[in-house]
Amino acid sequence: MKQVVVTGLGVISPVGNDVDSTWDALISGRHGIGPLTRFDATGLKASLAAEIKDFDPAPYLEPSEARKMDLFSQYAMVAAVQAMTDSGLAGNIEPSRFGVYIGSGTGGISTEIRETTVLLNEGANRISPFFVPMMIVNMAGALVAMRFGAKGPNLPVVTACSSGTNAIGEAFRAIKVGAADAILTGGAEASINPLAVGGFANAMALTKATDPDRASIPFDKERSGFVIGEGAGVIVLEELQHARARGAHIYAEIVGYGNTCDAYHMTAPQPDGEGATAMIKLAFDEAGISADEHLYINAHGTSTPLNDKTETKAIKQALGDAAYDVVISSTKSMTGHMLGAAGGLEAIAAIKALQTGIVPPTIGLREPDPECDLEYVPNQARKMDVTAALSISLGFGGHNAGVLFKAIKE
């Protein structure tokens, strides 16, 4: 089996439009949550969101290109360009050995809303010819592949809020078995619109909080739901010897992947955490390493009452007594929940913790829930010797995914 490493990072997030600004915000404890500005939220049960600020695709896309791309694809493209630039991979890989695995939960939902409005108001003959290619979830990965001439495996993953993490895990497996030498992978989402916000709010998933500082507060006793976010996180995974042969900078090695399903409920996690427990164990078993005080976990940590206590239970069941030694935080306390893009950004947070020896905090954590009794790095970043980092994602439908990284000596 091949070894797989990370050689490039790219991010568009509610707290920064590149990796450096995003990471600085995360370790400084700055959130990107505020009142909804994309549309009039009067009458909705949720009034806050973690929106992208000052997004400008112009340095990355011609105006004619951008007009034919849903916002989620634009986010994916910009993050992918950043990751490719960071990696130096362009021109240094055989096209047939280069793949793209970019996931999304809702794909081009804003395009679907716009064209449905056209249908209702003007008739079917007025629907844009670009409607279908802008809407479908696979198009982000397809467009990125076209941009970079990636003719190898291409797999868009759709597992709700686990999409980004599952995409990274599946890309890892493809390179590990020799199906590709490198894969651009992660997730992208752009769902801050009346349809998605209304749907999540009516499903009682979103917080009704009006104070941005007390809205996304994972593991806190007062948590009441997630804050919807958006953006993209994309990384370059590469076979180790391929990366070394071209002198690439290596951030970390990816060594384990877990993928399970609760098979329990459409939206709620299985109360006993069985599926998430199994997912964590699978990742560690594949990696062949054990959890200890040098492990950092970037938790799913959505700030919903059910998720946070169930995830805590799963971590304790999977790791045993070592669960009380590991360090855990939820960067969703700052980014909100980026849905299918969350796994991409959170994998990058885990990788940066390995690289820098700094663990981002869980901000807003004032009074821990007694059922959430692990070490969640409240409010301030922590310096520590991180040798392994696990990123966890849990999605509607009971999807559980985790990717495990470790430090590597170049």
Coordinates of C-alpha atoms in Angstrom, one line a residue:
M1 CA 0.0 0.0 0.0
K2 CA 1.1 3.5 -0.8
Q3 CA 1.7 6.3 1.8
V4 CA -0.3 9.4 1.3
V5 CA 0.6 13.0 2.3
V6 CA -0.8 16.5 2.2
T7 CA 1.0 18.9 0.0
G8 CA -1.4 21.8 -0.6
L9 CA -4.1 23.7 1.2
G10 CA -6.9 26.1 0.1
V11 CA -9.7 27.8 2.0
I12 CA -12.6 30.2 1.6
S13 CA -14.3 30.6 5.0
P14 CA -16.5 32.9 7.0
V15 CA -13.3 34.0 8.9
G16 CA -10.9 34.4 6.0
N17 CA -10.6 34.0 2.2
D18 CA -7.3 32.1 2.3
V19 CA -5.5 29.7 4.6
D20 CA -3.4 32.2 6.5
S21 CA -6.2 34.6 7.3
T22 CA -8.5 31.7 8.3
W23 CA -5.9 30.1 10.5
D24 CA -5.0 33.4 12.2
A25 CA -8.7 33.9 13.0
L26 CA -9.1 30.4 14.3
I27 CA -6.2 30.5 16.7
S28 CA -7.1 34.1 17.7
G29 CA -10.7 33.0 18.6
R30 CA -12.4 35.3 16.1
H31 CA -15.8 34.2 14.8
G32 CA -17.4 35.1 11.5
I33 CA -21.1 35.0 12.7
G34 CA -23.5 38.0 12.2
P35 CA -27.0 38.9 11.1
L36 CA -28.1 37.5 7.8
T37 CA -27.5 39.9 4.9
R38 CA -28.1 37.7 1.8
F39 CA -31.9 38.1 2.1
D40 CA -34.6 39.5 4.4
A41 CA -34.8 37.1 7.3
T42 CA -37.9 38.8 8.9
G43 CA -40.2 36.2 10.2
L44 CA -37.7 33.3 10.0
K45 CA -36.8 31.3 13.2
A46 CA -33.1 32.0 12.6
S47 CA -31.5 35.4 12.0
L48 CA -27.8 34.7 12.1
A49 CA -25.3 33.1 9.7
A50 CA -21.6 32.7 9.1
E51 CA -21.3 34.4 5.6
I52 CA -18.3 34.7 3.4
K53 CA -17.1 38.4 3.4
D54 CA -15.7 40.3 0.5
F55 CA -15.5 37.3 -1.8
D56 CA -14.1 38.2 -5.2
P57 CA -13.6 35.4 -7.8
A58 CA -12.0 37.8 -10.3
P59 CA -8.4 36.9 -9.6
Y60 CA -9.3 33.3 -10.2
L61 CA -12.1 33.3 -12.8
E62 CA -13.0 35.3 -15.8
P63 CA -16.4 37.0 -15.5
S64 CA -17.8 34.8 -18.3
E65 CA -16.7 31.7 -16.3
A66 CA -18.2 32.9 -13.0
R67 CA -21.6 33.6 -14.6
K68 CA -21.9 29.9 -15.6
M69 CA -21.0 28.6 -12.1
D70 CA -23.1 28.4 -9.0
L71 CA -21.5 30.0 -6.0
F72 CA -20.6 26.6 -4.4
S73 CA -18.6 25.8 -7.5
Q74 CA -16.9 29.3 -7.4
Y75 CA -15.9 28.6 -3.8
A76 CA -14.6 25.2 -4.7
M77 CA -12.6 26.6 -7.7
V78 CA -11.0 29.3 -5.6
A79 CA -10.0 27.0 -2.8
A80 CA -8.7 24.5 -5.4
V81 CA -6.5 27.1 -7.1
Q82 CA -5.1 28.1 -3.8
A83 CA -4.3 24.5 -2.9
M84 CA -2.7 23.9 -6.3
T85 CA -0.6 27.0 -6.0
D86 CA 0.5 26.0 -2.6
S87 CA 1.5 22.5 -3.7
G88 CA 3.3 23.4 -6.9
L89 CA 1.7 20.3 -8.4
A90 CA 0.6 21.9 -11.7
G91 CA 2.7 20.7 -14.6
N92 CA 4.3 18.1 -12.3
I93 CA 1.9 15.2 -12.6
E94 CA 0.6 12.9 -15.4
P95 CA -3.0 14.0 -16.2
S96 CA -4.3 10.4 -16.1
R97 CA -2.9 10.0 -12.6
F98 CA -4.5 13.2 -11.2
G99 CA -8.0 13.1 -9.7
V100 CA -10.6 15.4 -8.1
Y101 CA -12.9 14.4 -5.2
I102 CA -14.9 17.4 -4.1
G103 CA -18.1 16.9 -2.1
S104 CA -21.1 19.0 -1.3
G105 CA -24.3 18.6 0.6
T106 CA -26.7 20.8 -1.5
G107 CA -24.7 21.7 -4.6
G108 CA -26.2 24.4 -6.7
I109 CA -29.2 25.1 -4.5
S110 CA -29.1 28.8 -5.1
T111 CA -29.3 28.2 -8.9
E112 CA -32.2 25.9 -8.3
I113 CA -34.1 28.6 -6.4
R114 CA -33.4 31.2 -9.0
E115 CA -34.5 29.0 -12.0
T116 CA -37.5 27.7 -10.1
T117 CA -38.6 31.3 -9.7
V118 CA -38.1 31.8 -13.5
L119 CA -40.2 28.7 -14.1
L120 CA -43.1 29.9 -11.9
N121 CA -43.0 33.5 -13.2
E122 CA -42.0 33.2 -16.8
G123 CA -42.5 29.6 -17.9
A124 CA -40.2 26.7 -18.7
N125 CA -39.0 28.2 -21.9
R126 CA -37.2 30.9 -20.0
I127 CA -35.1 28.5 -17.8
S128 CA -31.4 29.0 -18.3
P129 CA -29.6 26.4 -20.5
F130 CA -27.0 26.4 -17.7
F131 CA -29.5 25.5 -15.0
V132 CA -28.7 21.8 -14.9
P133 CA -24.9 22.0 -15.1
M134 CA -24.8 24.8 -12.5
M135 CA -27.1 22.9 -10.1
I136 CA -25.7 19.3 -10.1
V137 CA -23.3 18.5 -7.3
N138 CA -20.6 16.9 -9.4
M139 CA -20.0 20.1 -11.3
A140 CA -17.6 21.6 -8.8
G141 CA -15.3 18.7 -9.2
A142 CA -15.8 18.6 -13.0
L143 CA -14.9 22.2 -13.4
V144 CA -11.8 21.9 -11.2
A145 CA -10.7 18.9 -13.2
M146 CA -11.2 20.9 -16.4
R147 CA -9.1 23.8 -15.0
F148 CA -6.2 21.6 -14.2
G149 CA -6.5 18.8 -16.8
A150 CA -7.1 16.2 -14.1
K151 CA -8.1 13.1 -16.1
G152 CA -7.9 10.5 -13.4
P153 CA -10.6 9.4 -10.9
N154 CA -13.2 12.0 -10.2
L155 CA -15.8 11.3 -7.4
P156 CA -18.1 13.9 -5.9
V157 CA -19.3 12.7 -2.5
V158 CA -22.7 13.6 -1.2
T159 CA -23.1 12.6 2.5
A160 CA -24.7 15.8 3.9
C161 CA -22.4 17.4 6.5
S162 CA -19.9 14.5 6.2
S163 CA -19.3 15.2 2.4
G164 CA -16.0 16.9 2.7
T165 CA -14.5 14.4 5.1
N166 CA -15.8 11.4 3.1
A167 CA -14.3 13.0 0.0
I168 CA -10.9 13.3 1.6
G169 CA -11.1 9.7 3.0
E170 CA -12.1 8.2 -0.4
A171 CA -9.3 10.2 -2.1
F172 CA -6.9 8.8 0.5
R173 CA -8.0 5.3 -0.3
A174 CA -7.7 5.8 -4.0
I175 CA -4.1 6.9 -3.8
K176 CA -3.3 4.3 -1.2
V177 CA -4.2 1.5 -3.5
G178 CA -2.4 3.1 -6.5
A179 CA -5.4 4.4 -8.5
A180 CA -3.9 7.9 -8.6
D181 CA -0.7 9.8 -7.7
A182 CA -2.5 12.9 -6.5
I183 CA -6.1 14.1 -5.8
L184 CA -7.6 17.5 -5.1
T185 CA -10.2 16.9 -2.5
G186 CA -12.5 18.5 0.1
G187 CA -15.9 20.1 0.1
A188 CA -17.8 23.2 -0.9
E189 CA -21.1 24.7 0.1
A190 CA -23.2 27.8 -0.6
S191 CA -26.6 27.3 1.1
I192 CA -27.3 30.6 2.8
N193 CA -30.6 31.3 1.1
P194 CA -34.3 31.4 2.2
L195 CA -35.0 27.8 1.2
A196 CA -32.1 26.2 3.0
V197 CA -32.3 28.4 6.1
G198 CA -36.0 28.0 6.3
G199 CA -35.7 24.3 6.0
F200 CA -33.0 23.8 8.6
A201 CA -34.8 26.3 10.9
N202 CA -38.1 24.4 10.6
A203 CA -36.3 21.1 11.2
M204 CA -35.2 22.7 14.5
A205 CA -31.6 22.4 13.6
L206 CA -30.6 26.1 13.7
T207 CA -30.2 28.3 16.8
K208 CA -32.7 31.0 17.4
A209 CA -30.0 33.0 19.3
T210 CA -29.7 36.7 18.3
D211 CA -26.4 37.4 19.9
P212 CA -23.5 36.3 17.6
D213 CA -21.2 35.7 20.5
R214 CA -23.7 33.2 22.0
A215 CA -24.9 31.5 18.9
S216 CA -22.5 28.8 18.0
I217 CA -21.3 27.5 21.4
P218 CA -20.4 23.8 21.1
F219 CA -20.4 21.7 24.3
D220 CA -21.9 24.6 26.3
K221 CA -24.9 23.9 28.5
E222 CA -26.8 26.8 26.7
R223 CA -26.2 25.6 23.1
S224 CA -29.4 25.5 21.1
G225 CA -28.6 24.7 17.5
F226 CA -26.1 25.4 14.7
V227 CA -25.4 28.6 12.8
I228 CA -25.4 28.0 9.0
G229 CA -22.1 28.8 7.3
E230 CA -20.6 28.5 3.8
G231 CA -17.3 28.2 1.9
A232 CA -14.9 25.6 0.8
G233 CA -11.9 23.7 2.0
V234 CA -9.7 21.8 -0.5
I235 CA -6.4 20.0 0.0
V236 CA -3.9 18.2 -2.3
L237 CA -3.3 14.6 -1.3
E238 CA -0.3 13.0 -3.0
E239 CA 1.5 9.7 -2.9
L240 CA 4.6 10.1 -0.7
Q241 CA 7.3 9.1 -3.2
H242 CA 5.7 11.3 -5.9
A243 CA 5.7 14.2 -3.6
R244 CA 9.3 13.7 -2.5
A245 CA 10.5 13.2 -6.1
R246 CA 9.4 16.7 -7.0
G247 CA 10.6 18.2 -3.8
A248 CA 7.2 19.2 -2.5
H249 CA 6.5 20.6 0.9
I250 CA 4.7 18.0 3.0
Y251 CA 2.3 19.2 5.7
A252 CA 1.3 15.9 7.2
E253 CA 0.6 12.2 6.4
I254 CA -3.0 11.0 6.2
V255 CA -3.0 7.5 7.9
G256 CA -6.6 6.5 8.7
Y257 CA -10.2 6.8 7.6
G258 CA -13.4 5.7 9.1
N259 CA -16.8 5.6 7.4
T260 CA -20.0 4.2 9.0
C261 CA -23.7 4.9 9.1
D262 CA -26.0 4.9 12.1
A263 CA -28.9 3.5 10.0
Y264 CA -31.1 5.1 12.7
H265 CA -32.8 8.4 11.9
M266 CA -33.1 11.0 9.1
T267 CA -31.6 13.8 11.2
A268 CA -30.8 12.7 14.7
P269 CA -27.6 10.8 15.7
Q270 CA -27.9 7.4 17.3
P271 CA -28.1 8.1 21.0
D272 CA -25.6 5.5 22.1
G273 CA -23.1 6.8 19.5
E274 CA -22.4 3.3 18.2
G275 CA -21.9 4.3 14.6
A276 CA -19.6 7.3 15.4
T277 CA -17.7 5.1 17.9
A278 CA -17.0 2.5 15.2
M279 CA -15.9 5.2 12.7
I280 CA -13.3 6.5 15.1
K281 CA -12.0 3.0 15.9
L282 CA -11.7 2.2 12.1
A283 CA -9.6 5.3 11.6
F284 CA -7.2 4.4 14.4
D285 CA -7.1 0.7 13.4
E286 CA -6.1 1.6 9.9
A287 CA -3.5 4.1 11.1
G288 CA -2.0 1.6 13.6
I289 CA -1.6 4.3 16.2
S290 CA -3.0 4.9 19.7
A291 CA -4.6 8.0 21.2
D292 CA -2.7 9.8 23.9
E293 CA -2.0 13.3 25.2
H294 CA -0.5 14.3 21.9
L295 CA -3.7 13.7 19.9
Y296 CA -5.9 16.6 18.8
I297 CA -9.4 16.0 17.7
N298 CA -11.3 18.6 15.6
A299 CA -14.8 17.6 16.6
H300 CA -17.9 17.9 14.5
G301 CA -19.2 20.0 17.5
T302 CA -22.2 21.6 15.9
S303 CA -23.6 23.3 19.0
T304 CA -26.8 21.2 18.8
P305 CA -28.0 19.6 22.0
L306 CA -28.0 16.0 20.6
N307 CA -24.8 16.1 18.5
D308 CA -22.4 17.4 21.1
K309 CA -23.3 14.9 23.8
T310 CA -23.5 12.0 21.4
E311 CA -20.1 12.8 19.9
T312 CA -18.6 13.1 23.4
K313 CA -20.0 9.7 24.2
A314 CA -18.5 8.2 21.0
I315 CA -15.1 9.6 21.6
K316 CA -15.1 8.1 25.1
Q317 CA -16.3 4.8 23.9
A318 CA -13.8 4.6 21.1
L319 CA -10.7 5.8 23.0
G320 CA -11.5 4.5 26.5
D321 CA -9.5 6.2 29.3
A322 CA -7.3 8.0 26.8
A323 CA -10.3 10.2 25.8
Y324 CA -9.6 12.2 28.9
D325 CA -6.0 12.8 27.8
V326 CA -6.7 14.1 24.3
V327 CA -7.4 17.7 23.4
I328 CA -10.6 18.5 21.5
S329 CA -12.1 21.6 20.0
S330 CA -14.8 22.7 17.6
T331 CA -13.8 25.4 15.1
K332 CA -17.5 25.6 14.2
S333 CA -17.7 27.9 17.2
M334 CA -16.0 30.4 14.8
T335 CA -17.0 29.4 11.3
G336 CA -20.5 28.2 12.0
H337 CA -21.5 25.0 10.2
M338 CA -20.3 25.0 6.6
L339 CA -22.3 21.8 6.0
G340 CA -20.6 19.8 3.2
A341 CA -17.6 22.1 3.2
A342 CA -17.0 21.7 6.9
G343 CA -14.9 18.6 6.6
G344 CA -12.5 20.3 4.1
L345 CA -11.9 23.3 6.4
E346 CA -11.7 21.2 9.5
A347 CA -9.2 18.8 8.0
I348 CA -7.0 21.9 7.3
A349 CA -7.4 23.0 10.9
A350 CA -6.2 19.6 12.0
I351 CA -3.3 19.7 9.7
K352 CA -2.3 23.2 10.7
A353 CA -2.4 22.1 14.4
L354 CA 0.1 19.4 13.5
Q355 CA 2.2 21.8 11.6
T356 CA 2.2 24.7 14.1
G357 CA 1.8 23.0 17.5
I358 CA -1.2 25.3 18.2
V359 CA -4.7 24.0 18.8
P360 CA -7.6 26.4 18.0
P361 CA -10.1 26.9 20.8
T362 CA -13.8 26.3 21.2
I363 CA -15.0 29.9 21.8
G364 CA -18.1 30.8 23.7
L365 CA -17.7 27.8 26.0
R366 CA -18.7 29.3 29.4
E367 CA -20.5 26.5 31.2
P368 CA -19.8 23.0 29.9
D369 CA -22.6 20.6 29.7
P370 CA -22.1 17.9 32.3
E371 CA -22.5 15.3 29.6
C372 CA -19.7 16.9 27.6
D373 CA -16.9 16.4 30.1
L374 CA -13.8 16.2 27.9
E375 CA -11.1 18.8 27.3
Y376 CA -12.5 21.2 24.7
V377 CA -9.9 24.0 24.8
P378 CA -12.3 26.7 26.0
N379 CA -11.9 30.2 24.5
Q380 CA -8.1 30.4 24.1
A381 CA -5.8 28.5 21.7
R382 CA -3.3 26.1 23.3
K383 CA 0.3 25.3 22.4
M384 CA 1.1 21.6 22.5
D385 CA 3.1 18.9 20.9
V386 CA 0.6 17.5 18.4
T387 CA 1.7 14.3 16.8
A388 CA -1.7 13.1 15.5
A389 CA -4.9 14.9 14.6
L390 CA -8.4 13.5 13.9
S391 CA -11.1 15.4 12.0
I392 CA -14.6 14.2 12.7
S393 CA -17.8 14.9 10.6
L394 CA -21.3 13.6 11.3
G395 CA -24.1 14.1 8.8
F396 CA -27.9 13.9 8.4
G397 CA -28.9 10.3 7.5
G398 CA -26.5 9.0 10.1
H399 CA -23.3 9.4 8.1
N400 CA -20.1 9.3 10.2
A401 CA -16.7 10.1 8.8
G402 CA -13.3 10.7 10.2
V403 CA -9.8 11.3 8.8
L404 CA -6.6 10.9 10.8
F405 CA -3.4 12.7 10.2
K406 CA 0.0 12.4 11.7
A407 CA 3.2 14.4 11.6
I408 CA 5.9 13.2 9.1
K409 CA 9.6 13.8 9.0
E410 CA 10.6 15.1 5.5

